[in-house]
Short mmCIF file of C-alpha atoms and ligand atoms in Angstrom, two decimals:
data_model
loop_
_atom_site.label_atom_id
_atom_site.label_comp_id
_atom_site.label_asym_id
_atom_site.label_seq_id
_atom_site.Cartn_x
_atom_site.Cartn_y
_atom_site.Cartn_z
CA MET A 833 26.25 16.67 -22.97
CA MET A 834 25.88 17.59 -19.45
CA ILE A 835 23.20 20.21 -18.89
CA LEU A 836 24.54 22.60 -16.16
CA PRO A 837 23.13 24.64 -13.51
CA GLY A 838 21.43 27.90 -15.01
CA ASN A 839 19.38 25.98 -17.25
CA THR A 840 15.59 25.42 -17.14
CA LEU A 841 14.26 21.90 -16.47
CA GLY A 842 10.85 21.07 -17.49
CA MET A 843 8.49 18.97 -15.04
CA LEU A 844 5.11 17.41 -16.26
CA GLY A 845 3.06 17.11 -13.24
CA GLY A 846 2.73 19.53 -10.22
CA GLY A 847 2.51 16.92 -7.23
CA GLN A 848 4.77 16.26 -4.31
CA LEU A 849 7.12 14.40 -6.32
CA GLY A 850 7.40 17.37 -8.69
CA ARG A 851 7.78 19.75 -5.54
CA MET A 852 10.63 17.66 -4.29
CA PHE A 853 12.35 17.34 -7.32
CA THR A 854 11.90 21.28 -7.97
CA ILE A 855 13.38 21.85 -4.56
CA ALA A 856 16.45 19.48 -5.34
CA ALA A 857 17.00 21.38 -8.83
CA ARG A 858 16.54 24.97 -7.48
CA ASN A 859 18.91 24.27 -4.82
CA MET A 860 21.58 22.94 -7.40
CA GLY A 861 20.78 26.25 -9.31
CA TYR A 862 18.64 25.09 -12.12
CA GLU A 863 15.31 26.78 -13.03
CA VAL A 864 12.22 24.54 -13.00
CA MET A 865 9.23 25.19 -15.26
CA VAL A 866 6.34 22.91 -14.10
CA LEU A 867 3.17 22.17 -16.11
CA ASP A 868 -0.12 21.36 -14.17
CA PRO A 869 -3.68 22.10 -14.57
CA ASP A 870 -4.10 22.63 -10.90
CA THR A 871 -3.94 26.37 -9.86
CA SER A 872 -2.09 25.48 -6.62
CA SER A 873 0.08 22.41 -7.21
CA PRO A 874 2.62 21.44 -4.66
CA ALA A 875 5.04 22.03 -7.42
CA GLY A 876 3.91 24.86 -9.16
CA GLU A 877 4.00 26.88 -5.99
CA LEU A 878 7.71 26.21 -5.71
CA ALA A 879 8.68 26.42 -9.25
CA SER A 880 10.39 29.15 -11.27
CA GLN A 881 7.38 29.08 -13.35
CA HIS A 882 4.19 27.34 -13.31
CA ILE A 883 2.24 26.79 -16.60
CA CYS A 884 -1.29 26.48 -15.37
CA ALA A 885 -2.60 24.25 -18.24
CA GLU A 886 -3.78 20.61 -19.33
CA TYR A 887 -0.88 18.38 -20.32
CA THR A 888 -2.21 18.30 -23.85
CA ASP A 889 -2.14 22.21 -24.20
CA GLN A 890 -0.22 22.99 -27.25
CA ALA A 891 0.59 26.49 -26.34
CA ALA A 892 1.98 24.96 -23.00
CA LEU A 893 3.86 22.59 -24.50
CA ASP A 894 5.45 25.10 -26.75
CA THR A 895 6.52 27.12 -23.93
CA LEU A 896 8.06 24.31 -22.36
CA SER A 897 9.88 23.26 -25.48
CA GLN A 898 11.23 26.82 -26.04
CA HIS A 899 12.63 27.02 -22.52
CA CYS A 900 13.68 23.71 -21.12
CA ALA A 901 17.02 21.94 -21.54
CA ALA A 902 15.50 18.78 -20.57
CA ILE A 903 11.95 17.62 -19.53
CA THR A 904 11.06 15.06 -16.92
CA THR A 905 7.83 13.83 -15.25
CA GLU A 906 6.64 13.10 -11.85
CA PHE A 907 3.36 11.34 -13.13
CA GLU A 908 3.18 8.19 -15.39
CA ASN A 909 -0.21 9.23 -16.84
CA ILE A 910 1.25 11.78 -19.36
CA PRO A 911 0.02 10.70 -22.88
CA ALA A 912 3.21 9.03 -24.78
CA SER A 913 2.20 11.11 -27.86
CA ILE A 914 3.13 14.48 -25.85
CA LEU A 915 6.55 12.94 -24.55
CA GLU A 916 7.19 12.08 -28.06
CA GLN A 917 6.20 15.45 -29.44
CA LEU A 918 8.66 17.08 -26.64
CA THR A 919 11.32 14.68 -27.67
CA GLY A 920 11.64 16.47 -30.77
CA HIS A 921 12.85 19.68 -29.00
CA CYS A 922 14.83 18.62 -26.06
CA PRO A 923 15.66 15.23 -24.17
CA VAL A 924 12.68 13.92 -22.39
CA ARG A 925 13.88 11.66 -19.56
CA PRO A 926 12.60 8.86 -19.02
CA GLY A 927 11.65 8.49 -22.61
CA ALA A 928 8.25 7.93 -24.11
CA ARG A 929 8.71 3.88 -24.46
CA ALA A 930 9.43 3.28 -20.63
CA VAL A 931 6.59 5.31 -19.93
CA THR A 932 4.05 3.85 -21.93
CA ILE A 933 5.03 0.39 -20.84
CA THR A 934 4.68 1.42 -17.05
CA GLN A 935 1.78 3.38 -17.23
CA ASP A 936 -0.48 0.62 -18.25
CA ARG A 937 -0.66 -2.49 -16.04
CA ILE A 938 -1.33 -4.83 -18.96
CA HIS A 939 1.85 -3.67 -21.02
CA GLU A 940 3.79 -3.39 -17.83
CA LYS A 941 3.06 -7.23 -16.85
CA THR A 942 3.19 -8.37 -20.40
CA PHE A 943 6.70 -6.86 -20.73
CA LEU A 944 7.75 -8.42 -17.52
CA GLN A 945 6.67 -11.86 -18.41
CA ASP A 946 8.15 -11.51 -21.70
CA LYS A 947 11.50 -10.85 -20.45
CA GLY A 948 11.33 -13.33 -17.89
CA PHE A 949 10.70 -11.44 -14.69
CA PRO A 950 8.58 -13.11 -12.21
CA THR A 951 5.23 -11.71 -11.52
CA ALA A 952 2.04 -13.05 -9.38
CA PRO A 953 -0.08 -15.06 -12.20
CA PHE A 954 -2.40 -12.65 -14.00
CA ALA A 955 -4.83 -12.62 -16.95
CA VAL A 956 -5.53 -9.77 -19.23
CA ILE A 957 -9.28 -8.47 -19.02
CA ARG A 958 -10.44 -6.59 -22.40
CA SER A 959 -14.00 -8.18 -22.77
CA GLU A 960 -16.52 -9.99 -20.87
CA ALA A 961 -15.31 -13.43 -22.28
CA ASP A 962 -12.06 -12.93 -20.61
CA LEU A 963 -13.74 -12.69 -17.45
CA SER A 964 -14.47 -16.29 -16.97
CA THR A 965 -11.31 -17.64 -18.72
CA GLY A 966 -9.21 -15.38 -16.47
CA LEU A 967 -10.75 -16.59 -13.25
CA GLN A 968 -10.39 -20.31 -14.36
CA ALA A 969 -6.70 -19.74 -15.01
CA LEU A 970 -5.91 -18.28 -11.71
CA THR A 971 -6.35 -19.75 -8.18
CA SER A 972 -8.77 -17.79 -5.83
CA PRO A 973 -8.58 -15.18 -4.21
CA THR A 974 -7.76 -12.66 -6.89
CA ILE A 975 -7.67 -8.81 -7.45
CA LEU A 976 -9.10 -6.93 -10.57
CA LYS A 977 -6.83 -3.98 -11.32
CA VAL A 978 -7.77 -1.36 -13.92
CA SER A 979 -4.93 -1.15 -16.33
CA ARG A 980 -4.52 2.56 -16.38
CA PHE A 981 -4.75 5.50 -13.85
CA GLY A 982 -4.94 3.42 -10.79
CA TYR A 983 -2.87 4.47 -7.70
CA ASP A 984 -2.67 4.25 -3.94
CA GLY A 985 -4.94 1.29 -4.23
CA LYS A 986 -7.66 2.87 -6.30
CA GLY A 987 -9.17 1.16 -9.20
CA GLN A 988 -8.66 -2.38 -7.26
CA VAL A 989 -11.43 -4.81 -6.24
CA ALA A 990 -10.85 -7.88 -4.18
CA VAL A 991 -12.64 -11.23 -6.16
CA THR A 992 -13.48 -14.55 -5.05
CA SER A 993 -16.16 -15.71 -7.31
CA GLU A 994 -17.38 -15.06 -11.12
CA ALA A 995 -20.32 -13.08 -9.60
CA ASP A 996 -17.96 -10.91 -7.89
CA LEU A 997 -15.91 -10.52 -11.04
CA GLN A 998 -18.49 -9.15 -13.03
CA ALA A 999 -19.72 -6.86 -10.59
CA ALA A 1000 -15.89 -5.73 -10.05
CA TRP A 1001 -15.73 -5.14 -13.66
CA GLN A 1002 -18.81 -3.32 -13.84
CA SER A 1003 -17.52 -1.12 -10.85
CA LEU A 1004 -14.36 -0.27 -13.07
CA ASP A 1005 -16.88 0.82 -16.04
CA GLY A 1006 -15.63 -2.31 -17.81
CA ASN A 1007 -12.26 -0.69 -18.41
CA GLU A 1008 -9.32 -2.85 -19.58
CA CYS A 1009 -7.92 -4.55 -16.40
CA VAL A 1010 -5.59 -7.24 -15.03
CA LEU A 1011 -6.80 -9.92 -12.76
CA GLU A 1012 -4.16 -11.06 -10.52
CA GLN A 1013 -3.73 -13.85 -8.24
CA ARG A 1014 -3.58 -12.68 -4.47
CA MET A 1015 -0.52 -13.70 -3.13
CA PRO A 1016 0.70 -14.72 0.37
CA LEU A 1017 3.10 -12.03 1.29
CA ASP A 1018 5.87 -12.68 3.66
CA VAL A 1019 6.90 -8.78 3.13
CA GLU A 1020 7.05 -6.11 0.62
CA ILE A 1021 10.16 -4.31 -0.50
CA SER A 1022 11.24 -1.76 -3.10
CA VAL A 1023 14.32 -0.77 -5.25
CA VAL A 1024 14.64 2.74 -6.27
CA LEU A 1025 17.46 3.36 -8.47
CA ALA A 1026 18.79 5.78 -11.25
CA ARG A 1027 20.12 4.96 -14.84
CA SER A 1028 22.08 7.55 -16.43
CA THR A 1029 22.75 8.81 -20.05
CA THR A 1030 25.91 6.54 -20.04
CA GLY A 1031 23.93 3.41 -18.75
CA GLU A 1032 25.52 3.56 -15.11
CA THR A 1033 22.82 2.26 -12.78
CA ARG A 1034 22.93 3.23 -8.97
CA PRO A 1035 20.44 1.59 -6.66
CA PHE A 1036 19.45 2.96 -3.30
CA PRO A 1037 19.47 0.58 -0.33
CA VAL A 1038 16.38 -1.65 -0.56
CA ALA A 1039 13.34 -0.35 1.42
CA GLU A 1040 10.70 -2.77 3.49
CA ASN A 1041 7.28 -1.38 3.22
CA SER A 1042 4.06 -1.82 4.76
CA HIS A 1043 0.76 -0.74 3.19
CA VAL A 1044 -2.40 0.39 4.99
CA ASN A 1045 -5.54 0.30 2.64
CA GLY A 1046 -3.51 -0.12 -0.43
CA ILE A 1047 -1.63 2.99 0.58
CA LEU A 1048 2.09 2.97 1.55
CA ASP A 1049 2.35 3.63 5.32
CA VAL A 1050 5.92 3.14 6.29
CA SER A 1051 9.27 2.26 4.72
CA ILE A 1052 11.97 0.80 6.91
CA VAL A 1053 15.59 1.01 5.85
CA PRO A 1054 17.54 -1.23 5.92
CA ALA A 1055 14.95 -3.64 5.07
CA ARG A 1056 14.78 -6.50 7.63
CA VAL A 1057 15.03 -8.83 4.78
CA ASP A 1058 17.94 -11.64 3.97
CA THR A 1059 20.91 -9.85 2.11
CA ALA A 1060 20.75 -12.25 -0.42
CA LEU A 1061 17.31 -11.55 -1.39
CA CYS A 1062 17.82 -7.66 -1.19
CA ASP A 1063 20.78 -8.03 -3.66
CA LYS A 1064 18.70 -10.24 -5.91
CA ALA A 1065 16.02 -7.57 -5.96
CA ILE A 1066 18.52 -4.92 -6.64
CA LYS A 1067 19.99 -7.25 -9.77
CA MET A 1068 16.47 -7.39 -10.92
CA ALA A 1069 15.68 -3.72 -10.64
CA ILE A 1070 18.86 -3.11 -12.47
CA ASP A 1071 18.00 -5.43 -15.12
CA ILE A 1072 14.43 -4.20 -15.58
CA ALA A 1073 15.89 -0.39 -16.03
CA GLU A 1074 18.27 -1.97 -18.74
CA ALA A 1075 15.55 -3.79 -20.48
CA LEU A 1076 13.49 -0.49 -20.67
CA ASP A 1077 16.68 1.67 -21.52
CA TYR A 1078 15.62 3.75 -18.85
CA VAL A 1079 17.41 7.23 -18.13
CA GLY A 1080 16.06 8.79 -14.78
CA VAL A 1081 14.90 7.66 -11.73
CA MET A 1082 12.28 4.60 -11.23
CA ALA A 1083 11.26 2.17 -8.54
CA VAL A 1084 10.60 -1.45 -8.55
CA GLU A 1085 7.97 -2.76 -6.04
CA PHE A 1086 8.40 -6.36 -5.21
CA PHE A 1087 6.21 -8.79 -3.02
CA VAL A 1088 8.15 -11.55 -1.26
CA SER A 1089 5.87 -14.55 -1.40
CA LYS A 1090 7.06 -17.65 0.43
CA GLY A 1091 10.69 -16.62 0.17
CA GLU A 1092 10.47 -15.82 -3.54
CA LEU A 1093 10.65 -12.36 -5.30
CA LEU A 1094 7.71 -11.35 -7.57
CA VAL A 1095 7.74 -7.95 -9.11
CA ASN A 1096 4.48 -6.29 -8.25
CA GLU A 1097 4.77 -2.87 -10.43
CA ILE A 1098 7.51 -0.26 -11.79
CA ALA A 1099 7.19 3.45 -11.17
CA PRO A 1100 8.77 5.59 -14.01
CA ARG A 1101 9.83 8.42 -11.27
CA PRO A 1102 11.01 8.64 -7.80
CA HIS A 1103 8.71 6.72 -5.51
CA ASN A 1104 7.19 7.20 -2.21
CA SER A 1105 9.20 4.46 -0.83
CA GLY A 1106 12.34 6.31 -1.51
CA HIS A 1107 11.64 9.48 0.35
CA TYR A 1108 13.73 8.20 3.23
CA THR A 1109 16.68 9.40 0.88
CA LEU A 1110 15.89 13.04 1.57
CA ASP A 1111 17.36 12.54 4.92
CA ALA A 1112 19.25 9.37 5.19
CA THR A 1113 21.60 8.96 2.15
CA VAL A 1114 24.27 11.00 0.67
CA THR A 1115 22.33 11.93 -2.56
CA SER A 1116 18.56 11.93 -2.44
CA GLN A 1117 16.37 10.36 -5.17
CA PHE A 1118 15.32 13.97 -6.22
CA GLU A 1119 18.95 15.18 -6.73
CA GLN A 1120 19.56 11.93 -8.38
CA GLN A 1121 16.65 12.57 -10.76
CA VAL A 1122 18.24 16.07 -11.33
CA ARG A 1123 21.53 14.31 -12.19
CA ALA A 1124 20.15 11.72 -14.26
CA VAL A 1125 17.96 13.99 -16.39
CA CYS A 1126 20.65 16.57 -16.89
CA GLY A 1127 23.21 13.84 -18.12
CA LEU A 1128 25.24 14.56 -14.91
CA PRO A 1129 27.34 11.59 -13.12
CA LEU A 1130 25.05 10.03 -10.69
CA GLY A 1131 25.55 10.78 -6.88
CA ASP A 1132 26.62 8.40 -4.08
CA THR A 1133 23.48 6.46 -2.71
CA ARG A 1134 25.12 5.19 0.58
CA LEU A 1135 22.95 5.15 3.60
CA LEU A 1136 23.98 7.38 6.23
CA SER A 1137 21.77 5.99 9.10
CA PRO A 1138 18.98 3.55 9.56
CA VAL A 1139 15.77 5.20 9.09
CA VAL A 1140 12.12 4.93 9.08
CA MET A 1141 9.69 7.08 6.89
CA VAL A 1142 6.10 7.46 7.82
CA ASN A 1143 3.36 9.02 5.51
CA MET A 1144 1.10 11.39 6.79
CA LEU A 1145 -2.50 11.30 5.14
CA GLY A 1146 -5.15 13.86 5.66
CA ASP A 1147 -6.63 11.51 8.06
CA LEU A 1148 -4.28 13.37 10.43
CA TRP A 1149 -6.17 16.62 10.11
CA HIS A 1150 -9.21 17.23 12.27
CA GLY A 1151 -11.81 19.71 11.30
CA GLY A 1152 -8.96 21.00 8.66
CA GLN A 1153 -6.42 21.66 11.70
CA PRO A 1154 -3.01 20.22 10.98
CA PRO A 1155 -1.71 17.86 13.80
CA GLN A 1156 0.28 19.57 16.66
CA TRP A 1157 3.49 19.79 14.96
CA ASP A 1158 5.45 20.41 18.04
CA LYS A 1159 4.85 16.83 19.06
CA LEU A 1160 7.00 15.81 16.01
CA LEU A 1161 9.51 18.82 15.85
CA SER A 1162 10.35 18.29 19.62
CA HIS A 1163 12.54 15.25 18.51
CA ASP A 1164 16.09 16.42 17.27
CA ASN A 1165 16.36 13.18 15.09
CA VAL A 1166 13.07 13.55 13.12
CA LYS A 1167 12.65 15.32 9.77
CA LEU A 1168 9.47 16.77 8.90
CA HIS A 1169 8.32 17.00 5.06
CA LEU A 1170 5.17 18.86 3.99
CA TYR A 1171 3.82 19.18 0.70
CA GLY A 1172 2.01 22.36 0.94
CA LYS A 1173 -1.52 20.96 0.01
CA HIS A 1174 -4.07 23.24 1.06
CA GLN A 1175 -6.99 20.69 1.73
CA ALA A 1176 -6.50 17.72 3.76
CA ARG A 1177 -8.71 14.88 2.69
CA VAL A 1178 -8.95 11.28 3.93
CA GLY A 1179 -6.24 9.07 2.16
CA ARG A 1180 -4.52 12.27 0.48
CA LYS A 1181 -0.89 12.19 1.08
CA MET A 1182 0.14 15.54 2.79
CA GLY A 1183 3.46 14.87 3.98
CA HIS A 1184 5.91 12.55 5.76
CA PHE A 1185 8.52 12.29 8.38
CA ASN A 1186 11.65 10.36 8.58
CA VAL A 1187 12.99 9.33 11.80
CA LEU A 1188 16.82 8.52 11.78
CA ALA A 1189 18.12 6.38 14.90
CA SER A 1190 21.19 4.29 15.76
CA ASP A 1191 18.81 1.09 14.60
CA VAL A 1192 15.80 0.49 12.90
CA ALA A 1193 14.00 -0.93 16.03
CA ALA A 1194 14.57 2.48 17.93
CA ALA A 1195 13.62 4.42 14.56
CA LEU A 1196 10.30 2.32 14.65
CA GLN A 1197 9.56 2.76 18.21
CA LEU A 1198 9.93 6.52 17.83
CA ALA A 1199 8.00 6.55 14.65
CA GLU A 1200 4.99 4.95 16.33
CA ASP A 1201 5.23 6.92 19.22
CA ILE A 1202 5.13 10.33 17.16
CA ARG A 1203 2.21 8.80 15.07
CA GLN A 1204 0.31 8.36 18.28
CA SER A 1205 1.08 11.67 19.52
CA LEU A 1206 -0.09 13.39 16.16
CA GLN A 1207 -3.28 11.30 16.01
CA ALA A 1208 -4.53 13.17 18.99
CA PRO A 1209 -7.04 15.61 18.28
P1 ATP B 183 0.80 2.42 -5.78
O1 ATP B 183 0.79 2.98 -7.04
O2 ATP B 183 0.36 3.62 -4.53
O3 ATP B 183 1.88 1.62 -5.29
P2 ATP B 183 -1.19 0.79 -6.77
O4 ATP B 183 -2.72 1.34 -6.74
O5 ATP B 183 -0.50 0.89 -7.99
O6 ATP B 183 -0.53 1.50 -5.58
P3 ATP B 183 -0.75 -1.97 -6.27
O7 ATP B 183 0.85 -1.68 -6.07
O8 ATP B 183 -0.83 -2.91 -7.33
O9 ATP B 183 -1.32 -0.59 -6.12
O10 ATP B 183 -1.16 -2.54 -4.88
C1 ATP B 183 -1.15 -1.96 -3.66
C2 ATP B 183 -0.93 -2.87 -2.64
O11 ATP B 183 -2.01 -3.77 -2.50
C3 ATP B 183 0.37 -3.66 -2.72
O12 ATP B 183 1.44 -2.90 -2.31
C4 ATP B 183 0.02 -4.82 -1.76
O13 ATP B 183 0.24 -4.58 -0.52
C5 ATP B 183 -1.23 -5.17 -2.08
N1 ATP B 183 -1.70 -6.18 -3.34
C6 ATP B 183 -1.63 -5.50 -4.37
N2 ATP B 183 -1.79 -6.78 -5.45
C7 ATP B 183 -1.51 -8.01 -4.62
C8 ATP B 183 -1.45 -9.21 -4.88
N3 ATP B 183 -1.75 -9.84 -6.12
N4 ATP B 183 -1.26 -9.96 -3.74
C9 ATP B 183 -1.27 -9.71 -2.56
N5 ATP B 183 -1.16 -8.58 -2.49
C10 ATP B 183 -1.58 -7.39 -3.38
MG1 MG B 184 2.15 -0.12 -5.83
#
């Protein structure tokens, strides 16, 4: 059954991904109810209604259940029990199972391994004894990653020796972790795709991603990667979506290591590396999320122009002052997206811009020039 404009959609999480979903949904004539404990969340400020409460607040969940025709999330750390409870009232897309698997690195990596998808070699760390067995099973160097609640490279520690590993595990409070072999990377790519209620899948073009300090910095589309490899990545991402019986928008991050694809991680939501779709594809990942969640046919994902997306972190704000936007806005082929965050902090994602140009090289050059000019205090 299609959920048509005029209905109210629920969004669990009020960050920038929720905000861009809210914009797309409201643009299409839906009302959006956002649940987020923050009084001034990026999505809450644009929602039809912001329920300012914890994700476990029963009264808040009751309000959502009463008003929403469907519920989705922008944030993988919603407890699965909450999603299950809401499922009793209206469709929750993606469903609890897909979120449960992808919100926990141990579940996620085990799922990938069981289904035969290639990953970097890893070991599960649940106890002190797992540390040395884990390290022995892998080739140094390795990275210890906390199993839950990590993002933007947080909750990750480089490890080369057993002494390192002890200290690293203690610094992560002895929480459950995955110890992962550090792979030599040719390049990183990602596939954002949607899967509909009817099982139709629509991938967006593959993005080539570069990270700085574990945080996505730039996405380049089309990726400067062999077409056959891109096709293989798309096929793998679709197979993963099917194995999860996924409904909604999701992303798969890949390492390309010595010419081979390895799945890094799955995000059960739109993804930072898909922000280029806001300006460069027929349908954006957020409109696609609305379509998938509402049981509508999916939109065309065709690329309209080569594009480079650049993330803007709080580091660009000096003494609380924003960068000089005129230096960016003076270019007629550059699109600015700000998330309405009131406080700039180092490493905090404040916005991004998309550069559209006749080819990727030209877009990259302009993106770098603009970044330089924004960095000047
Ligand atoms: P996000 O959720 O923002 O993608 P995250 O905190 O979940 O980030 P990962 O995707 O696990 O982190 O890692 C962030 C980046 O660190 C990767 O994109 C990659 O550049 C580097 N990295 C992580 N694991 C490995 C590895 N095993 N080998 C080589 N590089 C790695
Ligand atoms: Mg990642």
